[in-house]
Short mmCIF file of C-alpha atoms and ligand atoms in Angstrom, two decimals:
data_model
loop_
_atom_site.label_atom_id
_atom_site.label_comp_id
_atom_site.label_asym_id
_atom_site.label_seq_id
_atom_site.Cartn_x
_atom_site.Cartn_y
_atom_site.Cartn_z
CA MET A 1 0.00 0.00 0.00
CA GLU A 2 1.21 3.45 -0.89
CA LEU A 3 -0.23 6.68 0.58
CA VAL A 4 0.07 9.89 -1.46
CA PRO A 5 -0.72 13.17 0.39
CA LEU A 6 -3.81 15.03 -0.84
CA GLY A 7 -4.81 18.05 1.23
CA PRO A 8 -3.16 20.66 3.48
CA GLY A 9 -2.09 18.41 6.38
CA PHE A 10 -4.74 15.71 5.94
CA GLY A 11 -6.02 13.25 3.36
CA VAL A 12 -4.23 10.64 1.26
CA GLU A 13 -4.76 8.81 -1.98
CA VAL A 14 -4.51 5.08 -1.31
CA ARG A 15 -2.66 3.12 -4.00
CA GLY A 16 -1.99 -0.59 -4.28
CA VAL A 17 -5.10 -1.60 -2.31
CA SER A 18 -8.61 -1.62 -3.78
CA VAL A 19 -11.98 -1.27 -2.06
CA LEU A 20 -12.61 -4.93 -2.89
CA ASP A 21 -9.39 -5.91 -1.08
CA VAL A 22 -10.65 -4.05 1.99
CA ALA A 23 -14.01 -5.86 1.78
CA SER A 24 -12.46 -9.32 1.62
CA ASP A 25 -9.05 -9.26 3.31
CA GLY A 26 -8.54 -8.52 7.01
CA ASP A 27 -4.96 -7.31 6.54
CA ALA A 28 -5.93 -4.86 3.80
CA TYR A 29 -8.75 -3.60 6.04
CA LYS A 30 -6.36 -3.11 8.98
CA ALA A 31 -3.89 -1.12 6.88
CA VAL A 32 -6.62 1.09 5.41
CA ARG A 33 -8.28 1.53 8.81
CA ALA A 34 -4.97 2.75 10.24
CA ALA A 35 -4.63 5.23 7.34
CA PHE A 36 -8.20 6.43 7.99
CA GLU A 37 -7.50 7.05 11.69
CA GLU A 38 -4.34 8.97 10.84
CA HIS A 39 -5.29 10.94 7.70
CA SER A 40 -9.10 11.42 8.03
CA LEU A 41 -9.77 11.42 4.27
CA LEU A 42 -9.02 8.58 1.85
CA LEU A 43 -9.28 8.58 -1.93
CA PHE A 44 -9.26 5.42 -4.05
CA ARG A 45 -9.12 5.97 -7.80
CA ASP A 46 -10.29 3.77 -10.69
CA GLN A 47 -12.41 1.53 -8.51
CA PRO A 48 -15.26 -0.79 -9.43
CA ILE A 49 -18.32 1.34 -8.57
CA ALA A 50 -21.45 -0.63 -7.78
CA ASP A 51 -23.92 -0.50 -4.91
CA ASP A 52 -23.01 -3.92 -3.50
CA VAL A 53 -19.26 -3.24 -3.72
CA GLN A 54 -19.74 0.07 -1.91
CA VAL A 55 -21.70 -1.64 0.87
CA ALA A 56 -19.20 -4.49 1.19
CA TYR A 57 -16.35 -1.99 1.57
CA SER A 58 -18.26 0.24 3.99
CA ARG A 59 -19.45 -2.46 6.32
CA ALA A 60 -15.89 -3.58 7.04
CA PHE A 61 -15.63 -0.37 9.14
CA GLY A 62 -18.73 -0.83 11.30
CA PRO A 63 -22.52 -0.85 11.31
CA LEU A 64 -24.17 0.97 8.43
CA GLU A 65 -26.62 3.77 8.93
CA LEU A 66 -30.07 3.58 7.38
CA THR A 67 -30.97 6.59 5.27
CA LYS A 68 -33.39 8.81 7.14
CA VAL A 69 -37.03 9.52 6.34
CA ALA A 70 -37.85 11.81 3.42
CA SER A 71 -34.45 11.34 1.74
CA VAL A 72 -33.95 9.56 -1.58
CA GLY A 73 -33.05 6.02 -0.47
CA ALA A 74 -34.90 6.25 2.90
CA GLY A 75 -34.73 3.02 4.87
CA SER A 76 -31.86 1.58 2.80
CA PHE A 77 -28.08 1.76 3.22
CA TYR A 78 -27.90 4.16 0.27
CA SER A 79 -28.27 7.89 0.39
CA ARG A 80 -28.88 9.03 -3.18
CA LEU A 81 -27.80 12.57 -3.89
CA THR A 82 -29.29 13.34 -7.27
CA ASN A 83 -31.16 16.00 -9.21
CA LEU A 84 -33.15 13.38 -11.14
CA ASP A 85 -36.69 12.51 -10.11
CA ALA A 86 -38.06 8.95 -9.82
CA ASN A 87 -38.78 8.94 -13.59
CA GLY A 88 -35.22 9.92 -14.47
CA ALA A 89 -36.03 13.52 -15.43
CA ILE A 90 -33.98 16.52 -14.27
CA VAL A 91 -35.89 18.28 -11.48
CA PRO A 92 -36.66 22.03 -11.73
CA PRO A 93 -34.27 24.44 -9.94
CA ASP A 94 -36.67 25.15 -7.05
CA HIS A 95 -37.21 21.42 -6.38
CA ARG A 96 -36.57 19.91 -2.96
CA GLN A 97 -33.69 17.79 -4.33
CA VAL A 98 -31.88 20.93 -5.52
CA LEU A 99 -32.52 22.62 -2.16
CA ILE A 100 -31.00 19.54 -0.50
CA ALA A 101 -27.88 19.98 -2.65
CA GLN A 102 -27.79 23.62 -1.55
CA ALA A 103 -28.02 22.57 2.10
CA ASN A 104 -25.13 20.17 1.49
CA ALA A 105 -23.18 23.22 0.35
CA LEU A 106 -23.11 24.46 3.97
CA TRP A 107 -20.05 23.19 5.85
CA HIS A 108 -21.14 20.16 7.84
CA THR A 109 -20.29 16.76 9.20
CA ASP A 110 -22.73 13.98 8.33
CA SER A 111 -25.35 12.84 10.84
CA SER A 112 -24.33 15.01 13.81
CA PHE A 113 -28.10 15.61 14.05
CA LYS A 114 -28.86 11.91 14.55
CA GLN A 115 -29.20 10.00 17.84
CA THR A 116 -26.13 8.04 16.72
CA PRO A 117 -23.66 10.18 14.79
CA ALA A 118 -21.51 8.87 11.97
CA LEU A 119 -17.98 7.54 12.08
CA ALA A 120 -17.43 7.82 8.34
CA SER A 121 -19.05 8.41 4.98
CA VAL A 122 -18.18 6.76 1.68
CA LEU A 123 -19.15 8.70 -1.44
CA THR A 124 -19.02 7.57 -5.07
CA ALA A 125 -19.83 9.52 -8.22
CA ARG A 126 -22.33 7.83 -10.55
CA VAL A 127 -23.02 10.66 -13.01
CA LEU A 128 -20.91 13.82 -13.04
CA PRO A 129 -22.13 17.15 -14.45
CA GLY A 130 -18.94 17.95 -16.41
CA ALA A 131 -18.14 21.12 -14.47
CA GLY A 132 -18.71 22.23 -10.87
CA GLY A 133 -20.03 19.90 -8.19
CA ASP A 134 -16.66 19.55 -6.44
CA THR A 135 -16.63 18.39 -2.82
CA GLU A 136 -14.49 20.31 -0.32
CA PHE A 137 -12.94 19.15 2.94
CA THR A 138 -11.16 20.61 5.92
CA SER A 139 -9.63 19.03 9.01
CA THR A 140 -11.28 19.91 12.31
CA ARG A 141 -8.36 18.18 14.02
CA ARG A 142 -6.05 20.82 12.54
CA ALA A 143 -8.65 23.47 13.41
CA TRP A 144 -8.67 22.32 17.04
CA ASP A 145 -4.87 22.39 17.18
CA ARG A 146 -4.88 26.00 15.91
CA LEU A 147 -7.20 27.24 18.68
CA PRO A 148 -5.58 29.26 21.48
CA ALA A 149 -5.06 27.19 24.64
CA ASP A 150 -7.62 29.17 26.67
CA LEU A 151 -10.34 28.56 24.07
CA GLN A 152 -9.44 24.85 23.91
CA ALA A 153 -9.79 24.71 27.69
CA ARG A 154 -13.21 26.42 27.49
CA LEU A 155 -14.43 24.13 24.72
CA LYS A 156 -13.04 20.85 26.02
CA ASP A 157 -16.19 19.97 27.94
CA ALA A 158 -18.59 22.39 26.23
CA VAL A 159 -21.73 20.84 24.77
CA ALA A 160 -23.50 22.01 21.61
CA THR A 161 -26.99 21.23 20.31
CA HIS A 162 -27.38 20.03 16.73
CA SER A 163 -30.51 19.64 14.66
CA TYR A 164 -31.32 18.79 11.08
CA ALA A 165 -33.85 21.63 10.94
CA ASN A 166 -31.18 24.17 11.90
CA SER A 167 -29.18 23.63 8.71
CA ARG A 168 -32.21 23.20 6.43
CA ASP A 169 -33.86 26.37 7.78
CA GLN A 170 -30.83 28.32 6.48
CA ILE A 171 -31.86 27.34 2.92
CA HIS A 172 -35.68 27.34 3.03
CA PRO A 173 -38.20 27.29 5.91
CA ASP A 174 -40.06 24.31 4.43
CA LEU A 175 -37.04 22.23 3.46
CA ALA A 176 -37.17 20.19 6.67
CA ASN A 177 -40.72 18.84 6.54
CA ALA A 178 -42.98 17.88 9.47
CA GLU A 179 -42.01 14.20 9.24
CA GLU A 180 -38.29 15.05 9.44
CA ARG A 181 -38.75 17.53 12.30
CA LYS A 182 -40.61 14.86 14.26
CA ALA A 183 -38.13 12.06 13.49
CA LEU A 184 -35.03 14.15 14.18
CA PRO A 185 -35.32 16.08 17.47
CA PRO A 186 -32.26 18.09 18.57
CA VAL A 187 -29.29 16.17 20.01
CA ARG A 188 -26.34 17.34 22.12
CA TRP A 189 -22.65 16.54 21.67
CA ARG A 190 -19.38 17.73 23.11
CA LEU A 191 -17.77 20.36 20.92
CA ASN A 192 -14.77 18.15 20.37
CA TRP A 193 -14.29 14.49 19.56
CA ARG A 194 -11.19 12.68 20.78
CA ASN A 195 -9.92 9.94 18.51
CA PRO A 196 -9.48 6.88 20.77
CA VAL A 197 -6.66 5.42 18.63
CA ASN A 198 -4.29 8.40 18.65
CA GLY A 199 -5.79 10.69 21.30
CA ARG A 200 -6.04 13.64 18.87
CA ARG A 201 -9.00 15.96 19.46
CA ALA A 202 -11.06 17.49 16.68
CA LEU A 203 -13.55 20.32 16.84
CA TYR A 204 -17.05 18.86 16.44
CA VAL A 205 -19.13 21.59 14.80
CA ALA A 206 -21.41 21.76 11.75
CA SER A 207 -24.14 23.79 10.10
CA HIS A 208 -26.44 21.63 12.23
CA ALA A 209 -25.09 23.12 15.51
CA TYR A 210 -26.74 26.18 17.03
CA ALA A 211 -26.57 26.36 20.82
CA ILE A 212 -24.02 25.81 23.58
CA ASP A 213 -25.02 24.76 27.10
CA GLY A 214 -24.80 27.62 29.59
CA MET A 215 -24.25 30.29 26.93
CA ASP A 216 -26.54 32.99 25.63
CA ASP A 217 -27.97 31.81 22.27
CA ARG A 218 -26.73 34.78 20.29
CA ASP A 219 -23.21 34.47 21.70
CA ALA A 220 -23.26 30.73 20.99
CA ARG A 221 -24.30 31.23 17.37
CA GLN A 222 -21.59 33.83 16.95
CA LEU A 223 -18.93 31.55 18.46
CA LEU A 224 -20.04 28.57 16.35
CA ALA A 225 -19.96 30.71 13.19
CA GLN A 226 -16.48 31.96 14.12
CA LEU A 227 -15.24 28.39 14.72
CA LEU A 228 -16.64 27.25 11.35
CA ASP A 229 -15.11 30.25 9.56
CA ASP A 230 -11.68 29.70 11.07
CA ALA A 231 -11.76 25.96 10.35
CA THR A 232 -12.68 26.47 6.70
CA ARG A 233 -10.35 29.26 5.58
CA PRO A 234 -9.37 28.51 1.96
CA GLU A 235 -5.75 27.66 2.79
CA PHE A 236 -6.97 24.78 4.98
CA VAL A 237 -9.31 23.30 2.37
CA TYR A 238 -8.84 20.39 -0.04
CA VAL A 239 -11.02 20.65 -3.16
CA HIS A 240 -11.91 17.28 -4.66
CA LYS A 241 -12.53 17.33 -8.40
CA TRP A 242 -14.39 14.14 -9.13
CA ARG A 243 -13.37 11.56 -11.70
CA GLN A 244 -15.36 8.52 -12.70
CA GLY A 245 -14.18 5.61 -10.51
CA ASP A 246 -13.32 7.70 -7.42
CA VAL A 247 -14.25 6.43 -3.97
CA LEU A 248 -13.86 9.01 -1.20
CA MET A 249 -14.14 8.17 2.47
CA TRP A 250 -13.96 10.69 5.29
CA ASP A 251 -13.89 10.65 9.08
CA ASN A 252 -16.96 12.54 10.29
CA ARG A 253 -15.31 12.91 13.71
CA ALA A 254 -12.48 14.98 12.26
CA MET A 255 -13.60 16.53 8.95
CA LEU A 256 -16.00 19.16 7.72
CA HIS A 257 -17.16 18.95 4.12
CA ARG A 258 -19.45 20.69 1.69
CA GLY A 259 -20.68 20.13 -1.84
CA ARG A 260 -20.18 22.91 -4.38
CA PRO A 261 -22.86 24.10 -6.80
CA TRP A 262 -23.08 23.10 -10.44
CA ASP A 263 -25.40 23.83 -13.34
CA TYR A 264 -28.55 22.20 -11.93
CA SER A 265 -29.94 21.63 -15.43
CA ARG A 266 -27.27 18.91 -15.76
CA GLU A 267 -27.39 15.60 -13.95
CA ARG A 268 -25.21 14.98 -10.92
CA SER A 269 -25.85 11.68 -9.11
CA MET A 270 -23.80 10.46 -6.17
CA ILE A 271 -24.31 7.61 -3.72
CA ARG A 272 -23.27 7.72 -0.10
CA THR A 273 -23.03 4.95 2.45
CA THR A 274 -22.52 5.96 6.06
CA ILE A 275 -20.97 4.07 8.96
CA SER A 276 -22.37 4.71 12.44
CA ALA A 277 -20.00 5.57 15.29
CA THR A 278 -19.73 3.04 18.12
CA ASP A 279 -18.18 3.33 21.57
CA ALA A 280 -14.95 1.94 20.09
CA ASP A 281 -14.87 5.03 17.85
CA GLY A 282 -15.11 7.38 20.85
CA LEU A 283 -18.89 7.82 20.75
CA SER A 284 -19.17 7.54 24.54
CA GLU A 285 -16.74 10.46 24.95
CA VAL A 286 -18.62 12.82 22.68
CA LYS A 287 -21.81 12.18 24.66
CA PRO A 288 -22.44 14.95 27.17
CA PRO A 289 -22.53 14.17 30.88
CA VAL A 290 -25.98 13.16 32.12
CA VAL A 291 -27.64 15.98 34.05
CA HIS A 292 -29.68 14.83 37.08
C1 LIG B 301 -22.50 14.00 1.39
C2 LIG B 301 -22.29 15.37 0.91
C3 LIG B 301 -21.57 16.68 -0.97
C4 LIG B 301 -21.44 16.46 -2.44
O1 LIG B 301 -22.55 13.09 0.55
O2 LIG B 301 -22.58 13.80 2.60
O3 LIG B 301 -22.35 16.29 1.68
O4 LIG B 301 -20.53 17.07 -3.02
N1 LIG B 301 -22.00 15.49 -0.38
O5 LIG B 301 -22.24 15.71 -3.00
MN1 LIG B 302 -22.54 15.47 3.76
#
């Protein structure tokens, strides 16, 4: 296995090991898992791209998340990010599926709004629009390391509230529908996630986060916006330009990402599988203390 650096201080392209190797060979899995823990973002190029291959690769890392209600692929392992409707026609620009793409363009980490957040996401490109539609990443581990010591000390045990509606409301007040609001009540997480393998902390923020325990709401929103801005300054960002055959996997404990716009009259179809975090991934540490 060869690892070729990708982004500013994070991310590698994995060569010499395929996603199928990872799915079927314990040693290949162990080597790739170690690279994932260390580098947070993995790229495999020229891979076989099929739903069952993607699932076989993903499930080596842990339990798979089911796609939430009201998403394309709800109740399956696949989250389908597409601007085609069920009949295969391009949706109009004000359609819910385009608004969802616009919400994905806010810096976020996947599933921080769920009862069980995500360890990792695996994304493959099925149809690319020809231009635009890049995906951008930044390391919240690097962002944490850049914070002044007094702010780190303040944030070490701070707890933020995340909700799906908070990020969707920034795009359109009806984007999160009644079913989603009911199924996805707000959840609370520590503002940093310590990697149990190497002990490195990462800032745990997202467009889904909006409040901090014990802090005035306006001050909390301002601080969260400041933390997101600092984490995502252009010099800290890796821009992924998709090629057919790419498989990207990122650590949702230590990365922020966003999708970039494209010409929505052209098809862009991506499929994501998502691995849930378990206690072995540090889930118990990101859980806030129980208040009696
Ligand atoms: C995702 C996501 C952005 C994109 O799959 O979780 O945010 O570029 N995707 O499609
Ligand atoms: Mn995402």
